[in-house]
Amino acid sequence: MAVQMKGKSLATLNDLTREEIEQILKTSELLKLQLIRGQEHPVLKGKTLAMIFEKPSTRTRVSFEVGMWQLGGYALYLSSTDLQLGRGETIGDTARTLSRYVNGIMARVFAHQTILDLIEHSKVPVINGLSDFSHPCQGLADLFTVYEKKGRLEGLKLAYVGDGNNVAHSLIEGCSKVGMNIILACPKGYEPDSKVVSLGKKEAKKSGSEVKVTNDPKEAVKGADVIYTDVWASMGKEKEHSERVKILKPYQVNSRLVKGAKEDYIFMHCLPAHRGEEVTDEVADSKNSVIFDQAENRLHTQKALMALVM
Ligand code: CP
Ligand code: NVA
């Protein structure tokens, strides 16, 4: 039976049950198929989505905007500097006001607390389009992509190599819920948040999988089905870039490192990539790379999410 998700907000993947994640993936599959067949699906006809951006975006902005249009609705792009938010109006008042006009809010913010404040004061569902802590929409697209490529999620091994950042957090949450093993190789001091790891371990126990953190990239990729990396300096950390490049250099995903993975491993990256830093062209453009399918799947999974919660 379908799980009722109407009205639900999404700050992190921990807000979703395994059944809800599976429902989003199934709905994504259906919507993707309908799009390929040219079947219209205006299930959000007359609905509007406000999209608040504190940071730049290519994929998130375009996929939400196009997705909303394909669902028969309308999306408004709101740069935080153009809103009264940029002149000191509170998040609470912004959320209360927007709730009077729109049916959903998507926000890309610096501080994760801003997402939590939006959720607290909004009367309509709020979707996190990336915060410094979490990138749940990316995590959903990633699970869907792995499922499409491998035909299953349970029992697979995903190796995340690099900075233990927002994307890493969402992968820990997502993988542990659906029964995928995840091992993260990060330098000392750049490991994922310890609370995310311990909660992930608890979820993994329930789903029969494992969450592990190491400092050794070779150990992580050994026998992996999926190798995943992300930029070394996320948005907001630009000032630390040169220091991070030095520390994270041994964590580059290159042709030498990927030799340890399964022969049919897939390479994933949320994009944008800093080619030559966290990943070489050789790997990013190899036959194992699925990075643009992954980017495309942002569209299908977010449409599914919006259709279900709005
Ligand atoms: N992966 C992702 O969120 O990309 P954008 O920053 O382009 O939205
Ligand atoms: N970790 C990156 C992801 C970009 C989509 C960042 O936060 O900048």
Short mmCIF file of C-alpha atoms and ligand atoms in Angstrom, two decimals:
data_model
loop_
_atom_site.label_atom_id
_atom_site.label_comp_id
_atom_site.label_asym_id
_atom_site.label_seq_id
_atom_site.Cartn_x
_atom_site.Cartn_y
_atom_site.Cartn_z
CA MET A 1 0.00 0.00 0.00
CA ALA A 2 1.18 3.52 -0.77
CA VAL A 3 2.60 5.51 2.15
CA GLN A 4 0.97 8.88 2.74
CA MET A 5 3.59 11.64 2.40
CA LYS A 6 1.44 14.70 1.72
CA GLY A 7 2.62 17.76 3.63
CA LYS A 8 5.95 16.22 4.56
CA SER A 9 9.11 18.38 4.67
CA LEU A 10 12.61 17.12 3.93
CA ALA A 11 15.60 18.48 5.84
CA THR A 12 17.69 15.29 5.75
CA LEU A 13 17.12 11.73 4.54
CA ASN A 14 16.62 10.78 8.17
CA ASP A 15 13.21 12.43 7.87
CA LEU A 16 12.17 9.57 5.59
CA THR A 17 11.45 5.94 6.40
CA ARG A 18 12.80 3.18 4.20
CA GLU A 19 9.27 2.71 2.81
CA GLU A 20 9.04 6.40 1.93
CA ILE A 21 12.41 6.31 0.16
CA GLU A 22 11.32 3.24 -1.79
CA GLN A 23 8.07 4.94 -2.72
CA ILE A 24 9.97 7.98 -4.05
CA LEU A 25 12.21 5.68 -6.11
CA LYS A 26 9.23 3.79 -7.55
CA THR A 27 7.46 7.04 -8.40
CA SER A 28 10.66 8.35 -10.03
CA GLU A 29 10.80 5.28 -12.22
CA LEU A 30 7.20 5.79 -13.32
CA LEU A 31 7.57 9.51 -14.01
CA LYS A 32 10.80 8.94 -15.93
CA LEU A 33 9.14 6.28 -18.08
CA GLN A 34 6.15 8.53 -18.74
CA LEU A 35 8.45 11.36 -19.77
CA ILE A 36 10.37 9.10 -22.16
CA ARG A 37 7.06 7.92 -23.66
CA GLY A 38 5.85 11.48 -24.04
CA GLN A 39 2.96 10.94 -21.61
CA GLU A 40 2.10 14.16 -19.78
CA HIS A 41 1.64 13.98 -16.01
CA PRO A 42 0.31 17.31 -14.73
CA VAL A 43 -0.31 16.07 -11.19
CA LEU A 44 0.65 19.46 -9.67
CA LYS A 45 -1.50 21.54 -12.00
CA GLY A 46 -2.09 24.98 -10.48
CA LYS A 47 0.53 24.46 -7.73
CA THR A 48 3.52 26.70 -7.16
CA LEU A 49 6.96 26.17 -5.68
CA ALA A 50 9.10 28.99 -4.22
CA MET A 51 12.81 28.31 -4.68
CA ILE A 52 15.08 30.30 -2.35
CA PHE A 53 18.76 30.33 -3.27
CA GLU A 54 21.51 31.65 -0.98
CA LYS A 55 24.14 29.93 -3.14
CA PRO A 56 24.62 29.31 -6.88
CA SER A 57 23.26 26.21 -8.61
CA THR A 58 22.99 24.63 -12.04
CA ARG A 59 21.41 21.21 -11.47
CA THR A 60 19.17 21.97 -8.50
CA ARG A 61 17.70 25.11 -9.98
CA VAL A 62 17.11 23.76 -13.46
CA SER A 63 15.82 20.36 -12.37
CA PHE A 64 13.32 21.81 -9.88
CA GLU A 65 12.15 24.47 -12.32
CA VAL A 66 11.80 22.13 -15.28
CA GLY A 67 10.35 19.43 -13.03
CA MET A 68 7.67 21.70 -11.68
CA TRP A 69 6.76 22.74 -15.23
CA GLN A 70 6.50 19.10 -16.34
CA LEU A 71 4.18 18.44 -13.40
CA GLY A 72 1.89 21.23 -14.58
CA GLY A 73 2.93 23.68 -11.87
CA TYR A 74 5.03 26.80 -11.63
CA ALA A 75 8.34 27.51 -9.89
CA LEU A 76 9.61 30.93 -8.77
CA TYR A 77 13.35 31.54 -8.51
CA LEU A 78 14.07 33.75 -5.50
CA SER A 79 17.61 34.84 -4.82
CA SER A 80 17.96 35.49 -1.10
CA THR A 81 19.62 38.84 -1.84
CA ASP A 82 16.53 39.97 -3.76
CA LEU A 83 14.14 38.95 -0.99
CA GLN A 84 13.56 41.13 2.08
CA LEU A 85 15.41 38.28 3.82
CA GLY A 86 18.58 39.94 2.51
CA ARG A 87 17.57 43.13 4.36
CA GLY A 88 16.89 41.48 7.69
CA GLU A 89 13.34 40.07 7.50
CA THR A 90 13.34 36.92 9.61
CA ILE A 91 13.25 33.40 8.23
CA GLY A 92 10.08 32.85 10.27
CA ASP A 93 8.25 35.80 8.71
CA THR A 94 9.50 34.82 5.25
CA ALA A 95 8.20 31.26 5.72
CA ARG A 96 4.84 32.47 7.06
CA THR A 97 4.43 34.91 4.16
CA LEU A 98 5.46 32.49 1.41
CA SER A 99 3.06 29.89 2.85
CA ARG A 100 0.19 32.23 1.95
CA TYR A 101 1.15 32.22 -1.73
CA VAL A 102 2.79 28.92 -2.64
CA ASN A 103 2.26 25.17 -2.12
CA GLY A 104 5.88 24.28 -1.41
CA ILE A 105 9.26 25.84 -0.65
CA MET A 106 12.65 24.57 -1.80
CA ALA A 107 15.68 26.27 -0.28
CA ARG A 108 19.44 26.10 -0.82
CA VAL A 109 21.12 27.69 2.18
CA PHE A 110 24.40 28.08 4.00
CA ALA A 111 23.33 27.13 7.54
CA HIS A 112 21.26 23.97 7.99
CA GLN A 113 19.42 25.76 10.81
CA THR A 114 17.81 27.98 8.17
CA ILE A 115 16.10 24.89 6.72
CA LEU A 116 14.91 23.85 10.18
CA ASP A 117 13.58 27.38 10.83
CA LEU A 118 11.76 27.40 7.49
CA ILE A 119 10.17 24.06 8.35
CA GLU A 120 9.14 25.27 11.79
CA HIS A 121 7.35 28.36 10.50
CA SER A 122 6.04 27.18 7.14
CA LYS A 123 2.53 25.85 6.56
CA VAL A 124 3.64 24.17 3.31
CA PRO A 125 6.28 21.45 2.78
CA VAL A 126 9.89 22.62 2.75
CA ILE A 127 12.55 20.76 0.73
CA ASN A 128 16.25 21.14 1.47
CA GLY A 129 18.00 21.86 -1.82
CA LEU A 130 21.42 21.71 -0.05
CA SER A 131 22.67 23.07 3.24
CA ASP A 132 26.13 22.97 4.78
CA PHE A 133 25.03 19.76 6.56
CA SER A 134 22.94 17.84 4.10
CA HIS A 135 21.92 17.35 0.45
CA PRO A 136 18.97 14.95 0.62
CA CYS A 137 17.70 15.54 -2.94
CA GLN A 138 21.12 14.52 -4.20
CA GLY A 139 20.99 11.41 -2.03
CA LEU A 140 17.64 10.37 -3.54
CA ALA A 141 18.92 10.83 -7.10
CA ASP A 142 22.03 8.85 -6.17
CA LEU A 143 20.06 5.88 -4.81
CA PHE A 144 17.84 5.92 -7.88
CA THR A 145 20.89 5.97 -10.18
CA VAL A 146 22.52 3.04 -8.39
CA TYR A 147 19.24 1.13 -8.56
CA GLU A 148 18.93 1.78 -12.31
CA LYS A 149 22.51 0.73 -13.01
CA LYS A 150 22.77 -2.25 -10.67
CA GLY A 151 19.16 -3.42 -10.46
CA ARG A 152 19.28 -3.49 -6.66
CA LEU A 153 20.55 -1.55 -3.66
CA GLU A 154 20.76 -4.11 -0.87
CA GLY A 155 24.16 -5.63 -0.30
CA LEU A 156 26.08 -3.32 -2.67
CA LYS A 157 29.20 -1.51 -1.48
CA LEU A 158 29.56 2.24 -2.02
CA ALA A 159 32.96 3.81 -1.36
CA TYR A 160 32.92 7.55 -0.75
CA VAL A 161 36.39 9.06 -1.05
CA GLY A 162 37.25 12.62 -0.03
CA ASP A 163 35.71 15.30 2.16
CA GLY A 164 33.13 14.09 4.71
CA ASN A 165 30.67 16.81 3.74
CA ASN A 166 26.93 17.43 3.21
CA VAL A 167 26.76 14.97 0.29
CA ALA A 168 28.60 12.32 2.33
CA HIS A 169 26.07 12.80 5.15
CA SER A 170 23.11 12.23 2.86
CA LEU A 171 24.77 9.14 1.39
CA ILE A 172 25.33 7.70 4.87
CA GLU A 173 21.67 8.31 5.74
CA GLY A 174 20.35 6.97 2.43
CA CYS A 175 22.56 3.89 2.11
CA SER A 176 22.09 2.78 5.71
CA LYS A 177 18.29 2.96 5.37
CA VAL A 178 18.07 0.92 2.17
CA GLY A 179 20.60 -1.76 3.11
CA MET A 180 23.60 -0.59 1.09
CA ASN A 181 27.05 -0.82 2.66
CA ILE A 182 28.92 2.48 2.73
CA ILE A 183 32.55 3.03 3.57
CA LEU A 184 33.99 6.53 3.64
CA ALA A 185 37.68 7.32 3.27
CA CYS A 186 38.43 10.82 4.54
CA PRO A 187 41.57 12.47 5.93
CA LYS A 188 41.81 13.01 9.68
CA GLY A 189 39.77 16.06 10.60
CA TYR A 190 37.64 15.80 7.44
CA GLU A 191 35.51 12.84 8.49
CA PRO A 192 31.71 13.07 8.40
CA ASP A 193 29.83 14.32 11.45
CA SER A 194 30.07 11.69 14.20
CA LYS A 195 26.34 11.91 14.99
CA VAL A 196 25.46 11.18 11.37
CA VAL A 197 27.83 8.20 11.46
CA SER A 198 26.43 6.76 14.68
CA LEU A 199 22.84 7.17 13.56
CA GLY A 200 23.82 5.62 10.22
CA LYS A 201 25.31 2.63 12.04
CA LYS A 202 22.05 2.14 13.93
CA GLU A 203 20.01 2.27 10.71
CA ALA A 204 22.49 -0.05 9.00
CA LYS A 205 22.01 -2.60 11.74
CA LYS A 206 18.26 -2.57 11.07
CA SER A 207 18.70 -2.92 7.31
CA GLY A 208 21.50 -5.49 7.55
CA SER A 209 24.26 -3.28 6.13
CA GLU A 210 27.37 -1.51 7.35
CA VAL A 211 28.61 2.08 7.76
CA LYS A 212 32.35 2.47 8.15
CA VAL A 213 34.80 5.38 8.19
CA THR A 214 38.49 4.98 7.42
CA ASN A 215 41.44 7.20 6.51
CA ASP A 216 42.59 4.77 3.83
CA PRO A 217 41.17 5.30 0.30
CA LYS A 218 42.53 1.94 -0.92
CA GLU A 219 40.71 0.07 1.83
CA ALA A 220 37.49 1.91 0.95
CA VAL A 221 37.47 1.15 -2.79
CA LYS A 222 38.43 -2.51 -2.39
CA GLY A 223 35.71 -4.55 -4.12
CA ALA A 224 33.41 -1.52 -4.36
CA ASP A 225 30.38 -1.47 -6.66
CA VAL A 226 30.23 2.32 -6.55
CA ILE A 227 32.99 4.91 -6.11
CA TYR A 228 31.73 8.36 -5.21
CA THR A 229 33.52 11.63 -4.65
CA ASP A 230 32.70 15.32 -4.30
CA VAL A 231 34.62 18.60 -4.32
CA TRP A 232 37.25 19.16 -1.64
CA ALA A 233 36.07 22.68 -0.83
CA SER A 234 32.29 23.01 -0.72
CA MET A 235 30.43 26.27 -1.23
CA GLY A 236 31.23 28.50 1.72
CA LYS A 237 34.68 26.87 2.24
CA GLU A 238 36.41 28.56 -0.68
CA LYS A 239 38.94 30.26 1.59
CA GLU A 240 40.23 26.85 2.74
CA HIS A 241 40.70 25.65 -0.83
CA SER A 242 44.52 25.60 -1.08
CA GLU A 243 44.96 23.99 2.34
CA ARG A 244 42.34 21.35 1.53
CA VAL A 245 43.97 20.53 -1.80
CA LYS A 246 47.19 19.64 0.03
CA ILE A 247 45.46 17.50 2.64
CA LEU A 248 43.03 15.76 0.30
CA LYS A 249 45.46 15.07 -2.53
CA PRO A 250 46.00 11.39 -1.56
CA TYR A 251 42.21 10.99 -1.85
CA GLN A 252 42.01 11.81 -5.56
CA VAL A 253 39.91 9.31 -7.51
CA ASN A 254 42.23 8.42 -10.40
CA SER A 255 42.85 5.36 -12.59
CA ARG A 256 45.26 3.92 -10.05
CA LEU A 257 42.81 4.07 -7.16
CA VAL A 258 39.83 2.66 -9.06
CA LYS A 259 41.79 -0.50 -9.93
CA GLY A 260 40.85 -1.82 -6.50
CA ALA A 261 37.11 -1.70 -7.23
CA LYS A 262 34.98 -4.33 -8.99
CA GLU A 263 35.50 -4.35 -12.72
CA ASP A 264 31.94 -3.17 -13.36
CA TYR A 265 32.05 -0.46 -10.66
CA ILE A 266 30.27 2.81 -11.41
CA PHE A 267 31.80 6.21 -10.77
CA MET A 268 29.52 8.85 -9.26
CA HIS A 269 29.89 12.56 -8.46
CA CYS A 270 27.12 14.97 -7.52
CA LEU A 271 28.76 17.67 -9.71
CA PRO A 272 30.04 20.31 -10.18
CA ALA A 273 33.42 18.55 -10.36
CA HIS A 274 36.80 20.15 -9.97
CA ARG A 275 38.49 17.97 -12.55
CA GLY A 276 42.13 17.34 -11.76
CA GLU A 277 41.43 17.70 -8.02
CA GLU A 278 39.04 15.15 -6.50
CA VAL A 279 38.74 13.25 -9.80
CA THR A 280 40.79 12.95 -12.99
CA ASP A 281 39.28 13.28 -16.48
CA GLU A 282 40.24 9.68 -17.12
CA VAL A 283 37.84 8.47 -14.44
CA ALA A 284 35.13 11.11 -14.89
CA ASP A 285 34.93 10.39 -18.62
CA SER A 286 35.45 6.63 -18.41
CA LYS A 287 32.87 4.03 -19.44
CA ASN A 288 32.27 3.40 -15.73
CA SER A 289 31.21 6.99 -15.12
CA VAL A 290 27.47 7.66 -14.71
CA ILE A 291 27.74 11.29 -13.63
CA PHE A 292 25.38 12.74 -16.21
CA ASP A 293 22.74 10.03 -15.72
CA GLN A 294 23.02 10.91 -12.04
CA ALA A 295 22.54 14.62 -12.82
CA GLU A 296 19.52 13.78 -15.01
CA ASN A 297 18.00 11.72 -12.23
CA ARG A 298 17.81 14.81 -10.01
CA LEU A 299 14.89 15.77 -12.27
CA HIS A 300 12.99 12.50 -11.94
CA THR A 301 13.49 11.97 -8.21
CA GLN A 302 12.62 15.56 -7.28
CA LYS A 303 9.49 15.39 -9.41
CA ALA A 304 8.52 12.24 -7.52
CA LEU A 305 9.23 13.93 -4.18
CA MET A 306 7.20 17.03 -5.08
CA ALA A 307 4.33 14.96 -6.46
CA LEU A 308 4.20 12.98 -3.21
CA VAL A 309 4.55 15.81 -0.67
CA MET A 310 2.75 18.63 -2.48
N1 CP B 1 24.65 18.63 -7.43
C1 CP B 1 24.11 19.83 -7.31
O1 CP B 1 23.38 20.13 -6.37
O2 CP B 1 24.44 20.70 -8.31
P1 CP B 1 24.14 22.26 -8.35
O3 CP B 1 25.02 22.92 -7.33
O4 CP B 1 24.50 22.67 -9.75
O5 CP B 1 22.70 22.49 -8.04
N1 NVA B 2 29.52 19.61 -1.32
C1 NVA B 2 29.19 20.50 -2.41
C2 NVA B 2 28.04 19.98 -3.18
C3 NVA B 2 27.62 20.83 -4.35
C4 NVA B 2 26.42 20.30 -5.05
C5 NVA B 2 28.89 21.87 -1.83
O1 NVA B 2 28.25 21.97 -0.81
O2 NVA B 2 29.34 22.86 -2.43
#
